[in-house]
Structure formats: C-alpha cells, structure tokens
Amino acid sequence: MTKSALLNIDVQRSFEHKDFWQQNDLPAFSEALTRLIDGCQTRNVPVVDVFHVNAEGVFSLASGLVTPMTFLSHTPQKTVHKNVHNALLESGLDAWLREEGITHLIIAGMRTEQCCETTTRVASDIGYNVTFVTEATMTFPMTHASGEVFSTDSIKRHTELVLADRFATITDVDGALAELDRAV
C-alpha cells in the first residue's frame, strides 16, 4: 500500500517582503492550498511544512519572517528548514519520510518553477511517486534577459509540460484528493 505525505513548500511570510511580491494569485492559491491541506489531514495524510532559510535577509531566521503565511491554520506533522532549492536532501526530510514508510509525495507551495519543481524532480530521481498539484502552487511573473515577460500562467504551464509523465502526475486539488481516496 502506498503511504503519502503532502509537502507544503515555502509558504512563508518572507515572500511578502520581496520586491516581486504580488497578491494577484494569492486568493485562488490560498483557497486551493487550504482545501488540499484540509483534505489531506481528513485522510490522515501527514502535512510537512518546509521553510527556506538563508543566512541573511527576509529568509533568515533572525528576520522573524520564516513563519507560515497568515492564511494557514493547520498543524503540520513535521517542519523542516532547507537552504537549497529542493526540500529533501539537506533538510533531513528524506530520512524522515523513509522512516515513516512514505513512498508518495504530493507537492504544493511557492514558487512553482523553483522549489516546487526542483523538489519534484529530486523526489522522482530518488524513488518517490510524485503528484504535483499546480493549482496549489504560486509563483510570480518573470522577465527574461530579452525583456520578454512570462506570466504566472505561462510559467505554470511550462512546469507542467516538463514534469508530466517524466517526474510527476499533474493534477488539481480534487484530482489529488481523489487519488488518495483510490489508494485506500
């Protein structure tokens, strides 16, 4: 039987203090992530909060901003800190997941194309079955060196394109919860 865990990656107040912070997608993201967390907890799927930590700045522990965004009200089963883009290898999380017998990871959080995508790739490469819940990820527009601006929608579509059928199953919140129900 597959045992699952939800990784809630980098949904921390630090982002609210970056110059690229935009709240445009926050309402839909917070609603989707909250539904996913609640659905996982109802199904006894552990929720792991992952926080990115740097030595200095708004991502440092000293900043007081490495805390959950205010819309989150859950109690995670585990909390880890990372200082690289993936949540697994330097945080001790991989060892904990294996001790718990977890073989399936559900990925959600911030930034879609950075820490969420990187964690997905690493998780797949080290043997986990991965579900990527794009609806429960958030990112920000990015400007290419050429001046072309990539919207959050185009970034998310690109992430889905490069992860699908190679590194993860791509789905929405309802699909992820239905997948958990089928696995029982």
mmCIF file of N, CA and C in Angstrom, residues 9-10 12 14 19 28 34 38 57 61 68 76 86 102 104 109 114 116 126 132 136-137 147 151-152 173:
data_model
loop_
_atom_site.group_PDB
_atom_site.id
_atom_site.type_symbol
_atom_site.label_atom_id
_atom_site.label_comp_id
_atom_site.label_asym_id
_atom_site.label_seq_id
_atom_site.Cartn_x
_atom_site.Cartn_y
_atom_site.Cartn_z
ATOM 1 N N ILE A 9 5.539 23.601 0.562
ATOM 2 C CA ILE A 9 6.885 24.147 0.378
ATOM 3 C C ILE A 9 6.898 25.683 0.370
ATOM 4 N N ASP A 10 7.638 26.257 1.298
ATOM 5 C CA ASP A 10 7.991 27.686 1.312
ATOM 6 C C ASP A 10 6.806 28.658 1.365
ATOM 7 N N GLN A 12 5.708 30.942 3.215
ATOM 8 C CA GLN A 12 6.205 31.685 4.365
ATOM 9 C C GLN A 12 6.135 33.181 4.122
ATOM 10 N N SER A 14 8.205 35.437 4.417
ATOM 11 C CA SER A 14 9.385 36.042 3.786
ATOM 12 C C SER A 14 9.055 36.600 2.410
ATOM 13 N N ASP A 19 10.667 42.307 -3.429
ATOM 14 C CA ASP A 19 10.202 43.331 -4.371
ATOM 15 C C ASP A 19 9.303 42.770 -5.468
ATOM 16 N N ALA A 28 -6.787 32.666 -4.952
ATOM 17 C CA ALA A 28 -7.010 31.334 -5.531
ATOM 18 C C ALA A 28 -6.020 30.320 -4.946
ATOM 19 N N THR A 34 -5.426 25.518 1.059
ATOM 20 C CA THR A 34 -6.191 25.210 2.268
ATOM 21 C C THR A 34 -7.054 23.968 2.060
ATOM 22 N N ASP A 38 -6.513 20.587 4.198
ATOM 23 C CA ASP A 38 -7.657 20.040 4.945
ATOM 24 C C ASP A 38 -7.999 18.643 4.462
ATOM 25 N N GLY A 57 18.847 38.456 5.460
ATOM 26 C CA GLY A 57 17.698 38.969 4.730
ATOM 27 C C GLY A 57 16.379 38.413 5.234
ATOM 28 N N LEU A 61 16.313 33.285 9.689
ATOM 29 C CA LEU A 61 15.531 33.043 10.908
ATOM 30 C C LEU A 61 15.463 34.313 11.754
ATOM 31 N N PRO A 68 4.692 30.579 8.786
ATOM 32 C CA PRO A 68 3.632 30.361 7.795
ATOM 33 C C PRO A 68 2.905 31.654 7.444
ATOM 34 N N PRO A 76 1.283 21.178 11.239
ATOM 35 C CA PRO A 76 1.987 20.162 10.454
ATOM 36 C C PRO A 76 2.471 19.013 11.329
ATOM 37 N N ASN A 86 15.735 22.196 -3.319
ATOM 38 C CA ASN A 86 14.903 21.013 -3.073
ATOM 39 C C ASN A 86 14.699 20.821 -1.581
ATOM 40 N N ILE A 102 6.900 6.446 3.863
ATOM 41 C CA ILE A 102 6.204 7.240 2.853
ATOM 42 C C ILE A 102 6.891 7.063 1.499
ATOM 43 N N HIS A 104 4.963 8.172 -1.514
ATOM 44 C CA HIS A 104 4.247 9.052 -2.442
ATOM 45 C C HIS A 104 4.213 10.460 -1.864
ATOM 46 N N GLY A 109 2.882 24.547 -2.920
ATOM 47 C CA GLY A 109 3.610 25.629 -2.262
ATOM 48 C C GLY A 109 4.069 26.724 -3.196
ATOM 49 N N GLN A 114 10.456 26.898 -9.134
ATOM 50 C CA GLN A 114 11.731 26.828 -8.431
ATOM 51 C C GLN A 114 11.698 25.697 -7.410
ATOM 52 N N CYS A 116 9.265 24.127 -5.813
ATOM 53 C CA CYS A 116 8.284 23.053 -6.026
ATOM 54 C C CYS A 116 8.733 22.133 -7.155
ATOM 55 N N ILE A 126 14.984 10.085 -6.740
ATOM 56 C CA ILE A 126 15.406 9.230 -5.615
ATOM 57 C C ILE A 126 14.332 8.218 -5.225
ATOM 58 N N PHE A 132 2.005 16.408 -8.493
ATOM 59 C CA PHE A 132 2.245 17.848 -8.495
ATOM 60 C C PHE A 132 0.907 18.544 -8.655
ATOM 61 N N ALA A 136 -2.367 24.356 -6.439
ATOM 62 C CA ALA A 136 -1.951 24.691 -5.075
ATOM 63 C C ALA A 136 -0.489 25.129 -5.029
ATOM 64 N N THR A 137 -0.023 25.701 -6.166
ATOM 65 C CA THR A 137 1.295 26.335 -6.184
ATOM 66 C C THR A 137 1.109 27.792 -6.590
ATOM 67 N N GLY A 147 13.864 40.719 -22.289
ATOM 68 C CA GLY A 147 12.804 41.669 -21.976
ATOM 69 C C GLY A 147 11.417 41.051 -22.003
ATOM 70 N N SER A 151 4.187 35.292 -17.840
ATOM 71 C CA SER A 151 3.110 35.377 -16.846
ATOM 72 C C SER A 151 3.157 34.167 -15.921
ATOM 73 N N THR A 152 2.454 34.280 -14.815
ATOM 74 C CA THR A 152 2.392 33.135 -13.893
ATOM 75 C C THR A 152 1.743 31.947 -14.586
ATOM 76 N N VAL A 173 -6.470 20.054 -7.077
ATOM 77 C CA VAL A 173 -6.754 19.607 -5.709
ATOM 78 C C VAL A 173 -7.735 18.437 -5.708
#
